[in-house]
mmCIF file of C-alpha atoms in Angstrom:
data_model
loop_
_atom_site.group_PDB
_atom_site.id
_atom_site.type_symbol
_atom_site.label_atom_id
_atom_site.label_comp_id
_atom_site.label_asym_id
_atom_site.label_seq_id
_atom_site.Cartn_x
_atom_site.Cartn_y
_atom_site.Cartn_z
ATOM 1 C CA UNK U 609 278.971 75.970 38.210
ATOM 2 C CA UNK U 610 280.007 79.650 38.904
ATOM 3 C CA UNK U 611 278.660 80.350 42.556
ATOM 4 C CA UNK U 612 276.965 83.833 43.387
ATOM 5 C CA UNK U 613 278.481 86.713 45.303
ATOM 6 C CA UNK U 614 275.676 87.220 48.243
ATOM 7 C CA UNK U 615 276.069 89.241 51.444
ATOM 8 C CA UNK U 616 276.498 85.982 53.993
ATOM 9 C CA UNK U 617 279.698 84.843 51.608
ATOM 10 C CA UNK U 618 281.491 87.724 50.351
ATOM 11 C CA UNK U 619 284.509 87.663 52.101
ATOM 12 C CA UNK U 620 285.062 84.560 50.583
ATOM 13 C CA UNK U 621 285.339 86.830 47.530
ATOM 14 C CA UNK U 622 287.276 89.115 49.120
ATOM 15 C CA UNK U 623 289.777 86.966 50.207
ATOM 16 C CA UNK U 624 290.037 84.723 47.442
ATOM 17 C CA UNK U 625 293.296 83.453 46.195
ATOM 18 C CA UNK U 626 291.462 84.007 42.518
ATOM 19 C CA UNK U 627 291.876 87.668 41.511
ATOM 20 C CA UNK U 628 288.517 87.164 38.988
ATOM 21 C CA UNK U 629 286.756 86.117 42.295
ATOM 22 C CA UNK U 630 288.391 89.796 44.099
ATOM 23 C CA UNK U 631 286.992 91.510 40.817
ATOM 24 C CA UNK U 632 284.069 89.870 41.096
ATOM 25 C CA UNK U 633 283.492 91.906 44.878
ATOM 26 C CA UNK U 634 284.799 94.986 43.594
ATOM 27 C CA UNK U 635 281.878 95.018 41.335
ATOM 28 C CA UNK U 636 279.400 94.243 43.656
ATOM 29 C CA UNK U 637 281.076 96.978 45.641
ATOM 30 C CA UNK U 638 282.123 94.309 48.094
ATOM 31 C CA UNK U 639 285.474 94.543 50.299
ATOM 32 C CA UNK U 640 286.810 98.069 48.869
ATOM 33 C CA UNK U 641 288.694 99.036 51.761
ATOM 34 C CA UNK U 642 290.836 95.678 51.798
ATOM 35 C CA UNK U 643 290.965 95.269 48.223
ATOM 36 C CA UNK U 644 292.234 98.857 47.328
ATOM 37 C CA UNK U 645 295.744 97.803 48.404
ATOM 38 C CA UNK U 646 295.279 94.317 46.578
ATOM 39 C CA UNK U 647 298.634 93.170 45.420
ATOM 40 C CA UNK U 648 297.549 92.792 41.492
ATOM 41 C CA UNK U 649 296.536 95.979 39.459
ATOM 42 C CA UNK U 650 293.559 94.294 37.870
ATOM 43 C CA UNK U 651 291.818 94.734 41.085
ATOM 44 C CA UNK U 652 292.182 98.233 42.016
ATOM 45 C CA UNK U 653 291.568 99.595 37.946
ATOM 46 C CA UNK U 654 288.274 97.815 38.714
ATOM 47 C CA UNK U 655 287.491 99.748 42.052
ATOM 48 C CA UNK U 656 288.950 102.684 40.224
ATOM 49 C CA UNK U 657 286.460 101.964 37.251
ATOM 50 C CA UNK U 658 283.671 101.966 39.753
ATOM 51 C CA UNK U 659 284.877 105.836 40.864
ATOM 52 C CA UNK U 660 285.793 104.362 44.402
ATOM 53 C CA UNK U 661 288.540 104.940 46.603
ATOM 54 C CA UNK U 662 290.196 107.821 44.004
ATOM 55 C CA UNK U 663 291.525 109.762 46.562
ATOM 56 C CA UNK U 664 293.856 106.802 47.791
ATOM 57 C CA UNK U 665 294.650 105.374 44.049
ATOM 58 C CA UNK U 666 295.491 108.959 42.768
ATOM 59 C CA UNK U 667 298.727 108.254 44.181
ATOM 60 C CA UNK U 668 298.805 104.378 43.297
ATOM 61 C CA UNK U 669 301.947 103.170 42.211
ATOM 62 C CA UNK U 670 301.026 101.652 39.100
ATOM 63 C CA UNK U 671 300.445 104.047 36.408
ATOM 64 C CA UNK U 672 297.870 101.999 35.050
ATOM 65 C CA UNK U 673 295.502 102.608 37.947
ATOM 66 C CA UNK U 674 296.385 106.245 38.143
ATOM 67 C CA UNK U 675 295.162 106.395 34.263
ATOM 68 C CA UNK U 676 291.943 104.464 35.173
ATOM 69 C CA UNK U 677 291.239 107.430 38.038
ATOM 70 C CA UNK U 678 292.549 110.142 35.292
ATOM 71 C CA UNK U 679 289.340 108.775 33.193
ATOM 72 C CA UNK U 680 286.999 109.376 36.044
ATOM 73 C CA UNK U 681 288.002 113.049 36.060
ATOM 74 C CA UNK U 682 289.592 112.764 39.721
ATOM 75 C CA UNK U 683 293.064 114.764 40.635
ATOM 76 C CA UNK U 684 293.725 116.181 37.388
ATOM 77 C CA UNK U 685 295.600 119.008 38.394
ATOM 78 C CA UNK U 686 297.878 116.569 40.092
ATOM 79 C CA UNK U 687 297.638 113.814 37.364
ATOM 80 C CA UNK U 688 298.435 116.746 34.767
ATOM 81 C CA UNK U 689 302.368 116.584 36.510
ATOM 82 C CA UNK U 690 302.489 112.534 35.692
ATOM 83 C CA UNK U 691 305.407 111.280 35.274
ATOM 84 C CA UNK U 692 304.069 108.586 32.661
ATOM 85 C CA UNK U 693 303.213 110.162 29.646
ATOM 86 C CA UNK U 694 300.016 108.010 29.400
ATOM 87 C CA UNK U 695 298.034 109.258 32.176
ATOM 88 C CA UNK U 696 298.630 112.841 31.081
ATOM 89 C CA UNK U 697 297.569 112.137 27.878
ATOM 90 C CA UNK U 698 293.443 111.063 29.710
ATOM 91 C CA UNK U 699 294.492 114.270 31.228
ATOM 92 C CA UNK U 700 294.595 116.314 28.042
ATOM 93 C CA UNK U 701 291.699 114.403 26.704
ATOM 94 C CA UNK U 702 289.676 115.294 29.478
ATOM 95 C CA UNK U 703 290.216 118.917 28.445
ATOM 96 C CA UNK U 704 291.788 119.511 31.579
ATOM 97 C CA UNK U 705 295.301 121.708 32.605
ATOM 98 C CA UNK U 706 295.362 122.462 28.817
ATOM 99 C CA UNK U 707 297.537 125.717 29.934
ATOM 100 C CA UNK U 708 299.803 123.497 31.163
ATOM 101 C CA UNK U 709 299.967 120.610 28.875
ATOM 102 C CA UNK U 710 300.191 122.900 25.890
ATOM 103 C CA UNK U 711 303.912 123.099 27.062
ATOM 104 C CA UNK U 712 304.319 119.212 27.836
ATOM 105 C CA UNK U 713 307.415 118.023 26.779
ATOM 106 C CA UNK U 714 305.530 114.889 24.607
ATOM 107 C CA UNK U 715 304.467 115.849 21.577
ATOM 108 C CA UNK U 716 301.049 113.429 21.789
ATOM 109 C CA UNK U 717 300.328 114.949 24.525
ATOM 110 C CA UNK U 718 300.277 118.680 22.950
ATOM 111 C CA UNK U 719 298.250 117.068 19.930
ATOM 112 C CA UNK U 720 295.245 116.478 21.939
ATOM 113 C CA UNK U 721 295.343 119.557 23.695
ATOM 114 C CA UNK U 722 295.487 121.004 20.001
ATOM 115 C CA UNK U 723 292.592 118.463 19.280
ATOM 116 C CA UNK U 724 290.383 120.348 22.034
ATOM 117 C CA UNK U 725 290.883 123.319 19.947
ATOM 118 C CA UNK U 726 293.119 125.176 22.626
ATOM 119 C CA UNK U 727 296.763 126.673 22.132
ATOM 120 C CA UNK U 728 296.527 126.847 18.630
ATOM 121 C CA UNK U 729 298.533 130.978 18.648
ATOM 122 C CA UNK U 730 301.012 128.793 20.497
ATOM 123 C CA UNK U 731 301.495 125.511 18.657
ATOM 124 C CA UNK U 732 301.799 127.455 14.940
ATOM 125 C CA UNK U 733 305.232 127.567 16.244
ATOM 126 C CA UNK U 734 305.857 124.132 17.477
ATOM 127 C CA UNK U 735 309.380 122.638 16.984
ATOM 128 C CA UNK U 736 307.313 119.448 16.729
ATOM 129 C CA UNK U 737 306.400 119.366 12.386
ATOM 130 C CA UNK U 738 303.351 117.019 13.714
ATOM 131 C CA UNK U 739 302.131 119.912 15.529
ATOM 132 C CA UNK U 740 302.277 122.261 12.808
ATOM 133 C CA UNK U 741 301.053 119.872 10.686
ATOM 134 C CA UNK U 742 297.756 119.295 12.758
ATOM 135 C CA UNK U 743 297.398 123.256 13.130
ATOM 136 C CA UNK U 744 297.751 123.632 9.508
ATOM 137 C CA UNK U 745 295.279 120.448 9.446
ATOM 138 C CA UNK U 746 292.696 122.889 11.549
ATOM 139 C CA UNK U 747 293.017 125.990 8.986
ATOM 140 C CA UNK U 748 294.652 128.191 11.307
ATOM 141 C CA UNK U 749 297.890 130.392 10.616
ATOM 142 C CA UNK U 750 298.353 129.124 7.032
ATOM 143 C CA UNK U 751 299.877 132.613 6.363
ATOM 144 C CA UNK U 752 302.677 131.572 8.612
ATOM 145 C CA UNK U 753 302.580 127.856 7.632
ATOM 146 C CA UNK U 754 303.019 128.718 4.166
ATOM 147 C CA UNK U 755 306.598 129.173 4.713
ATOM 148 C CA UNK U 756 307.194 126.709 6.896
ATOM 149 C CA UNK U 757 310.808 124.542 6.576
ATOM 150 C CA UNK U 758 308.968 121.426 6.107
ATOM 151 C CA UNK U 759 307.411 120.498 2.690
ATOM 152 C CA UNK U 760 304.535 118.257 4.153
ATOM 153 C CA UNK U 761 303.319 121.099 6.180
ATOM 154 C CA UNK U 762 303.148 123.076 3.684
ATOM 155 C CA UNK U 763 301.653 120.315 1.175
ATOM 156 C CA UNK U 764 298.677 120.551 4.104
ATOM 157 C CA UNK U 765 298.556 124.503 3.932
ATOM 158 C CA UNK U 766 298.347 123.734 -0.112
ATOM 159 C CA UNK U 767 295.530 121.200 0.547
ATOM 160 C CA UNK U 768 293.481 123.635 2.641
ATOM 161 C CA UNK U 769 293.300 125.970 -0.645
ATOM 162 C CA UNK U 770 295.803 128.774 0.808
ATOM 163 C CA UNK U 771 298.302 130.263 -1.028
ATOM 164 C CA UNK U 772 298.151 128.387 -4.449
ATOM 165 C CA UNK U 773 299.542 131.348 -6.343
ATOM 166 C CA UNK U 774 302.570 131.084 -4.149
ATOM 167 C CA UNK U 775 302.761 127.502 -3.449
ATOM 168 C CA UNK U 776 302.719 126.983 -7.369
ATOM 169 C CA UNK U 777 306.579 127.214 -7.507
ATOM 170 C CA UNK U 778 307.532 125.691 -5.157
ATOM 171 C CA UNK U 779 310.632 123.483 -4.403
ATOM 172 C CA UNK U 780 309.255 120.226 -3.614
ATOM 173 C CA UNK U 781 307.441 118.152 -5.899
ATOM 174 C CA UNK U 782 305.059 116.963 -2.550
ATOM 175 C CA UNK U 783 303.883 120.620 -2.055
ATOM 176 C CA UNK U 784 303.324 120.624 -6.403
ATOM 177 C CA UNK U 785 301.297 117.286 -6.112
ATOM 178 C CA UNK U 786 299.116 118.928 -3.524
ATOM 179 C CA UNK U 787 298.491 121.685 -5.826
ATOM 180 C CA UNK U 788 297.860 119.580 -9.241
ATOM 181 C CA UNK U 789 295.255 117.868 -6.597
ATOM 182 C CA UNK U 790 293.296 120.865 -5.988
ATOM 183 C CA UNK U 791 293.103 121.353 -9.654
ATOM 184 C CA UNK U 792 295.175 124.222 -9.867
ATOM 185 C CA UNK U 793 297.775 125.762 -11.976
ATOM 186 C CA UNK U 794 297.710 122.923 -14.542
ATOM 187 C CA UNK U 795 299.136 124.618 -17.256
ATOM 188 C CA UNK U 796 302.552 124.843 -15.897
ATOM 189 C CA UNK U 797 302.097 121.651 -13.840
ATOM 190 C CA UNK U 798 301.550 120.137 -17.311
ATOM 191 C CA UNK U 799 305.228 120.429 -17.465
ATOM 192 C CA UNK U 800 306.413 120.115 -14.181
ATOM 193 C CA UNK U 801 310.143 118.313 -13.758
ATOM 194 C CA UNK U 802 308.425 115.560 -11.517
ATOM 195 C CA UNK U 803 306.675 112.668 -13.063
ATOM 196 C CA UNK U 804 304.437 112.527 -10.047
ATOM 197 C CA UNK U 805 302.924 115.887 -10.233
ATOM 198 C CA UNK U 806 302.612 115.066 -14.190
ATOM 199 C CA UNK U 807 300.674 111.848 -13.281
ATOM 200 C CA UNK U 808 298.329 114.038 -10.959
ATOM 201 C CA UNK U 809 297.666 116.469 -14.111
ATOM 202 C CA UNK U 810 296.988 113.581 -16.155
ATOM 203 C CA UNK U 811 294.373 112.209 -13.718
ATOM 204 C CA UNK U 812 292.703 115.606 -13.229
ATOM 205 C CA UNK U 813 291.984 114.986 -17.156
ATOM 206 C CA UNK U 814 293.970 117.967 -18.292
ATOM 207 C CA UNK U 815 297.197 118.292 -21.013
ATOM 208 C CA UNK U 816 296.163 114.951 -22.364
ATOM 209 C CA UNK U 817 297.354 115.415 -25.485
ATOM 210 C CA UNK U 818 300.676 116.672 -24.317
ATOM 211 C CA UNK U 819 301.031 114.008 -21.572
ATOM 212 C CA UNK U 820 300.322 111.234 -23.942
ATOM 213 C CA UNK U 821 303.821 111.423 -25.068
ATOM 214 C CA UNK U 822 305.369 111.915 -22.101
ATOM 215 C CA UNK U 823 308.868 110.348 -21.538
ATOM 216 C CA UNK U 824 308.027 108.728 -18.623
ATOM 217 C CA UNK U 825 305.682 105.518 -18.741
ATOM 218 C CA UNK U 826 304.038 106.337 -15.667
ATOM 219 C CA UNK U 827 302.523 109.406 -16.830
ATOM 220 C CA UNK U 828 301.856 107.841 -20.327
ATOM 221 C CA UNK U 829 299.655 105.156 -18.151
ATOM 222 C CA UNK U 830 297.945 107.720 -16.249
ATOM 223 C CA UNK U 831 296.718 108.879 -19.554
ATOM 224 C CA UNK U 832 295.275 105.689 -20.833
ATOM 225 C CA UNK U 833 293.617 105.148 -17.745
ATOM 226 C CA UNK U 834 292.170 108.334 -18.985
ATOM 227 C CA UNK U 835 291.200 106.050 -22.198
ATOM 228 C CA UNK U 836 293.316 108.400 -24.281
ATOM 229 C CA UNK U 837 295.741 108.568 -26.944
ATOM 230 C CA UNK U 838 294.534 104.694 -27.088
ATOM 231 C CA UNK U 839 295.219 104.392 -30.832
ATOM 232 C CA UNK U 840 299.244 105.769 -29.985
ATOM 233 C CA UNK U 841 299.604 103.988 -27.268
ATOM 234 C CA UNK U 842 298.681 100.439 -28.035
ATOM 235 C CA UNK U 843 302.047 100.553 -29.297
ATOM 236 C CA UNK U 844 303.814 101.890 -26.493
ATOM 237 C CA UNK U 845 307.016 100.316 -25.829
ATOM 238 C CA UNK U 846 306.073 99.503 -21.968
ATOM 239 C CA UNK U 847 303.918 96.283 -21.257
ATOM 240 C CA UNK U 848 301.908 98.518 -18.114
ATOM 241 C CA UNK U 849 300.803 101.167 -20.784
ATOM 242 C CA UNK U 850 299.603 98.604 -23.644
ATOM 243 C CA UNK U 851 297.914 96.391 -20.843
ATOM 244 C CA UNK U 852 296.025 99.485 -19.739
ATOM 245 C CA UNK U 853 294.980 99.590 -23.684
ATOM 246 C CA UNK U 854 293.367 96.292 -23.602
ATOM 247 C CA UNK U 855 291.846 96.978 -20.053
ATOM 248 C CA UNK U 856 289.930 99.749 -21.740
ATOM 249 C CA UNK U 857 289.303 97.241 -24.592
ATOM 250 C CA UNK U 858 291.166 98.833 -27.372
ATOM 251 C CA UNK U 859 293.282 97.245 -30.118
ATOM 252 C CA UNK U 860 291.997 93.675 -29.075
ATOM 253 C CA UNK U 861 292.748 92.149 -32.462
ATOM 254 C CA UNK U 862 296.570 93.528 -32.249
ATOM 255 C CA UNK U 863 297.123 92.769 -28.501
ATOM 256 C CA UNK U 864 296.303 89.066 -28.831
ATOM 257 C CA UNK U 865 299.756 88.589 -30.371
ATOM 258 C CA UNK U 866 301.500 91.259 -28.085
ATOM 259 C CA UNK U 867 304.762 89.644 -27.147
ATOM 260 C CA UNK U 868 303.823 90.136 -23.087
ATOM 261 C CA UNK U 869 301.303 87.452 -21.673
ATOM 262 C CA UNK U 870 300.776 90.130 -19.151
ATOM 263 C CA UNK U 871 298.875 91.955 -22.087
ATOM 264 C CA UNK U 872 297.706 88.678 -23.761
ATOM 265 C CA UNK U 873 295.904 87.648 -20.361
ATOM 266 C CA UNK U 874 294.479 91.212 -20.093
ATOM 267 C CA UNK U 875 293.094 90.783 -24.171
ATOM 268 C CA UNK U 876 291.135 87.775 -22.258
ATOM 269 C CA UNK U 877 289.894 89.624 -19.433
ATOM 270 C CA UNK U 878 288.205 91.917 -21.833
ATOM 271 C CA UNK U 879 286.498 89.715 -24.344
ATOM 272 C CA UNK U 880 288.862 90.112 -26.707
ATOM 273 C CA UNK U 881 289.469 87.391 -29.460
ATOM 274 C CA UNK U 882 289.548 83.698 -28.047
ATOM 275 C CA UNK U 883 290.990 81.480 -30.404
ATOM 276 C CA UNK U 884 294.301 82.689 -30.962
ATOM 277 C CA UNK U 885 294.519 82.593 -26.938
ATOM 278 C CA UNK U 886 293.481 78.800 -26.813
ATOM 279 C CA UNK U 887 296.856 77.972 -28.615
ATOM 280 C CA UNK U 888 298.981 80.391 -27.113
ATOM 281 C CA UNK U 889 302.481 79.737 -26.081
ATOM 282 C CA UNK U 890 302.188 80.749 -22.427
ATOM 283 C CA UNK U 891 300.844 78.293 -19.715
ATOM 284 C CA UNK U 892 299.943 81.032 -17.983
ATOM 285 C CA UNK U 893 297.524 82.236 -20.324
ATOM 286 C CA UNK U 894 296.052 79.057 -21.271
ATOM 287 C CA UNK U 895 294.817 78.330 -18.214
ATOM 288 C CA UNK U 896 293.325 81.107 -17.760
ATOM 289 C CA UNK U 897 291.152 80.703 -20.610
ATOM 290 C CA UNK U 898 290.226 77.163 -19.818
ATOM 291 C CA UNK U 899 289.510 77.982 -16.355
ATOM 292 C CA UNK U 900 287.262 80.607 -18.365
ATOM 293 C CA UNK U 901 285.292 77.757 -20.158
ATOM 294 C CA UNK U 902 286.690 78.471 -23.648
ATOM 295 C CA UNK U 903 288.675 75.705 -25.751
ATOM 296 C CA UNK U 904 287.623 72.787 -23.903
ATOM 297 C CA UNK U 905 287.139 70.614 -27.101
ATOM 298 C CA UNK U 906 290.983 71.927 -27.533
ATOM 299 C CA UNK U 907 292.382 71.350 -24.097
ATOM 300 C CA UNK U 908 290.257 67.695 -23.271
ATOM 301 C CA UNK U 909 293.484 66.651 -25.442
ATOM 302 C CA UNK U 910 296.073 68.382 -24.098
ATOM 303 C CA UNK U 911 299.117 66.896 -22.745
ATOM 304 C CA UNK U 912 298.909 69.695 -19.655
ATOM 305 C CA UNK U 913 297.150 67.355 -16.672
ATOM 306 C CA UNK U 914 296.317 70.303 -14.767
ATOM 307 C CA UNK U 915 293.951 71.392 -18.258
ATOM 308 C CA UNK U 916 292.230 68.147 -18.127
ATOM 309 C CA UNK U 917 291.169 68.517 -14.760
ATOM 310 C CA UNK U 918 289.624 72.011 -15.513
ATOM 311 C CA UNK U 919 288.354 70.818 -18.756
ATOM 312 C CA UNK U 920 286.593 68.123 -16.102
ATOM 313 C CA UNK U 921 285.445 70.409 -13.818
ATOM 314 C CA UNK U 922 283.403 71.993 -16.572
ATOM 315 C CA UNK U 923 281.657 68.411 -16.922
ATOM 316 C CA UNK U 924 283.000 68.449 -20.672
ATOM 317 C CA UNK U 925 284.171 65.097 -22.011
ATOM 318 C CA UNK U 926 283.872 63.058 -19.768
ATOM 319 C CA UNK U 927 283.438 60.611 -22.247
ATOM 320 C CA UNK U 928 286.995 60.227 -22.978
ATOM 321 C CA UNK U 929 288.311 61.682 -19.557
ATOM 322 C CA UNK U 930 287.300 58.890 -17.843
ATOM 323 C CA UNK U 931 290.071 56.515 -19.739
ATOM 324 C CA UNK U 932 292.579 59.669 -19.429
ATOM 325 C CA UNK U 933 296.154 58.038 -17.875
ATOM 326 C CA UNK U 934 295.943 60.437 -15.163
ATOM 327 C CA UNK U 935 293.974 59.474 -12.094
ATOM 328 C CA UNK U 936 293.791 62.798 -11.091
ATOM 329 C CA UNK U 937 291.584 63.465 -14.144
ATOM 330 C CA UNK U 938 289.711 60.124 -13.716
ATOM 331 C CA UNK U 939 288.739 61.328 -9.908
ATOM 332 C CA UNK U 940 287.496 64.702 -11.065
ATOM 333 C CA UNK U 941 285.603 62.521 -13.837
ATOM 334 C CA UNK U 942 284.147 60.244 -10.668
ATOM 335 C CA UNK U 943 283.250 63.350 -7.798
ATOM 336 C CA UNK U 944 280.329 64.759 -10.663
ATOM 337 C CA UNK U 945 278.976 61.259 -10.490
ATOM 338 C CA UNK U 946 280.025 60.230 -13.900
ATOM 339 C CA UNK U 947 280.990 56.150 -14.770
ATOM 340 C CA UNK U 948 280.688 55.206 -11.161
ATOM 341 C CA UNK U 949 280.166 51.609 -12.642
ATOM 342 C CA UNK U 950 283.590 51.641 -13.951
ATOM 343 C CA UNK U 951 285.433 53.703 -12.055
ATOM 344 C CA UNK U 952 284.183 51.197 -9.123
ATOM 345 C CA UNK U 953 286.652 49.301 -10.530
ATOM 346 C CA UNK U 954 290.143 51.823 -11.367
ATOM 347 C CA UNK U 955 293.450 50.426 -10.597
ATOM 348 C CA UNK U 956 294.215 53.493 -8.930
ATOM 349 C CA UNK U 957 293.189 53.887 -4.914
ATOM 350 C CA UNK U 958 292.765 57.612 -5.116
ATOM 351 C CA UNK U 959 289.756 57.165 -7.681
ATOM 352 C CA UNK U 960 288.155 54.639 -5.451
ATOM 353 C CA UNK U 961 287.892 56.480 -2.754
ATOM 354 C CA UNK U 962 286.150 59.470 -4.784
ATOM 355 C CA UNK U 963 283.640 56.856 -5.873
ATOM 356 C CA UNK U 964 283.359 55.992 -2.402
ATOM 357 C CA UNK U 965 282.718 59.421 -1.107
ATOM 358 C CA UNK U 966 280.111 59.346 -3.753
ATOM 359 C CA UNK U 967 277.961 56.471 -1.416
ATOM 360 C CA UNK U 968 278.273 54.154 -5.020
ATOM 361 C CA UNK U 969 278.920 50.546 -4.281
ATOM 362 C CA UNK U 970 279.979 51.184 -0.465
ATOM 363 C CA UNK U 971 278.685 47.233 -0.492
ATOM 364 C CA UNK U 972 281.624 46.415 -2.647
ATOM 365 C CA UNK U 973 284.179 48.816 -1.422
ATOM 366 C CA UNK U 974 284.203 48.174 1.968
ATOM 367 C CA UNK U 975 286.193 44.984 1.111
ATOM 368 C CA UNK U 976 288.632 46.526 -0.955
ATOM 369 C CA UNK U 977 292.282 45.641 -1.059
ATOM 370 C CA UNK U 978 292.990 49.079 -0.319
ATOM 371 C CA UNK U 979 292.878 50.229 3.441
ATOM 372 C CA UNK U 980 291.978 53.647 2.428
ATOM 373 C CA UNK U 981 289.121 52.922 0.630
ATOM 374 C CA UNK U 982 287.367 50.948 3.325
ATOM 375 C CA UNK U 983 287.652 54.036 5.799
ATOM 376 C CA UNK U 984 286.217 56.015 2.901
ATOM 377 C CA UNK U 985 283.750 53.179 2.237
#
């Protein structure tokens, strides 16, 4: 049991060989002028923590501690000059020496004194293009950001609404995107050289009937996710586009018998025609629609084991499942409780000890030949 820290045996505490023990009289505010220069760090962040003792462990040697004293708010001015980027980062955070750290040579550091709103005439310049980007992120000097050397700065000045007009032409297909985003300048985007920017029209809704014949299959299934053109592009030659058709549950009764199983799964998923699927050429596909519940009186016959199981697992024929050669099949047959009085008896071990685990004729099993079974039994 975990003794208690009490005034006749703190120093035990204090001296302890256990640093949770030192920790332990640190919180109690026991021992603070030994345990300041304790060895391990643990214990003076934890007098630090408690505001004690800052004026000694502003100068600790362990930048860890001099962080903890940052947080209280103690030395900043001198904490500001840290040589571990860490501690001046509390610093900044603390919204304190911003005039100084708005210089700092890390650009984290300038970010949060740009994130306490301060510097901001200053940092429009940065060489840093994170800086910039988080002034441009803030609204401020997007006339000066709008011709800024790098394109995802000015994709941010384009997604605070500035300078469209301008913006509309220009060189990177980023800085375009950002543009088709806002909903802007569609008609010429409409055409734009990049298939990404055309993708972004199509999803705004716009040029639909243009897009749907793009030469690129990307923007051609940004338009069917639209659900149009559906009736031209059920035919597309790209699998993607024509499995977007039957997502949207068009053309069913064509993409049953598209060559792609891809599609043909995607026909399932969307209630399209069953039987043709039950007989289909891809394993893939089949099990998908027996795991769906359809065809069972189809696949209870079917040389696939894996089928039968399913088939079992829907409690469908068990009639003639539980003679089926596999004993995989039999023991799915035997865990829904089915034939117990039979399957007591199966040549095959594994089935057994399903019956078993079913508490049927534990009297019986408990002798069988099979060391297995009797554990299960």
């Amino acid at each position: 049991m975990k003794k208690a820290i009490t005034n006749n045996n703190f120093m035990d505490f204090v001296n302890s060989c256990d640093i949770f023990e030192r920790i332990e009289a640190v919180k109690n505010g026991y021992g603070l002028d030994v345990l300041v220069n304790d060895l391990r760090e643990e214990v003076r962040i934890a007098i630090a923590d408690k505001g004690e003792k800052l004026s000694t462990l502003v100068a600790d040697r362990n930048w860890k501690v001099r962080a903890a004293v940052a947080k209280q708010g103690y030395g900043l001015e001198r904490l500001a000059n840290d040589k571990k980027v860490e501690v001046r980062k509390i610093v900044a955070e603390q919204g304190a020496c911003l005039e100084k750290l708005v210089n700092d040579e890390n650009e984290w550091v300038r970010l949060i004194v740009l994130q306490q709103g301060y510097g901001l005439e200053k940092l429009v310049n940065n060489e840093s293009a994170n800086i910039r980007i988080a002034v441009a992120d803030r609204g401020y000097g997007l006339d000066i950001l709008i011709n800024d050397v790098s394109p995802t700065v000015r994709s941010r000045v384009a997604q605070q609404g500035f300078g469209l007009d301008i913006l509309l032409n220009d060189v990177d297909e980023h800085v375009r995107a950002a543009i088709a985003r806002q909903g802007y300048g569609l008609d010429k985007l409409v055409n734009d050289k990049s298939y990404y920017v055309r993708v972004l029209v199509a999803e705004q809704g716009y040029g639909l009937d243009v897009l749907v014949k793009d030469k690129d299959y990307r923007v051609r299934l940004a338009v069917a996710k639209q659900g149009y053109g559906l009736k031209q592009l059920v035919n597309d030659e790209e699998l993607v586009v024509r499995r977007e058709v039957a997502r949207q549950g068009y053309g069913l009764e064509q993409l049953v018998y598209d060559p792609s199983d891809e599609v043909r799964l995607e026909v399932l998923n969307a209630g399209g025609p069953i039987e043709p699927l039950i007989h289909d050429k891809s394993w893939y596909v089949k099990n998908a629609v027996v795991k769906k519940g359809y065809g069972l009186e189809v696949f209870v016959d079917d040389e696939n084991e894996l089928f039968r199981m399913t088939v079992a697992h829907h409690q469908y024929g068990f009639e003639k499942l539980i003679n089926d050669k596999s004993k995989y099949v039999r023991a799915v047959v035997a865990s829904y409780g089915y034939g117990l009085d039979k399957l007591i008896k199966d040549k095959s071990a594994h089935v057994r000890c399903v019956v078993a685990r079913q508490g049927y004729g534990l009297e019986k099993l408990i002798n069988d030949k099979c060391k297995s079974v009797r554990e299960e039994a």
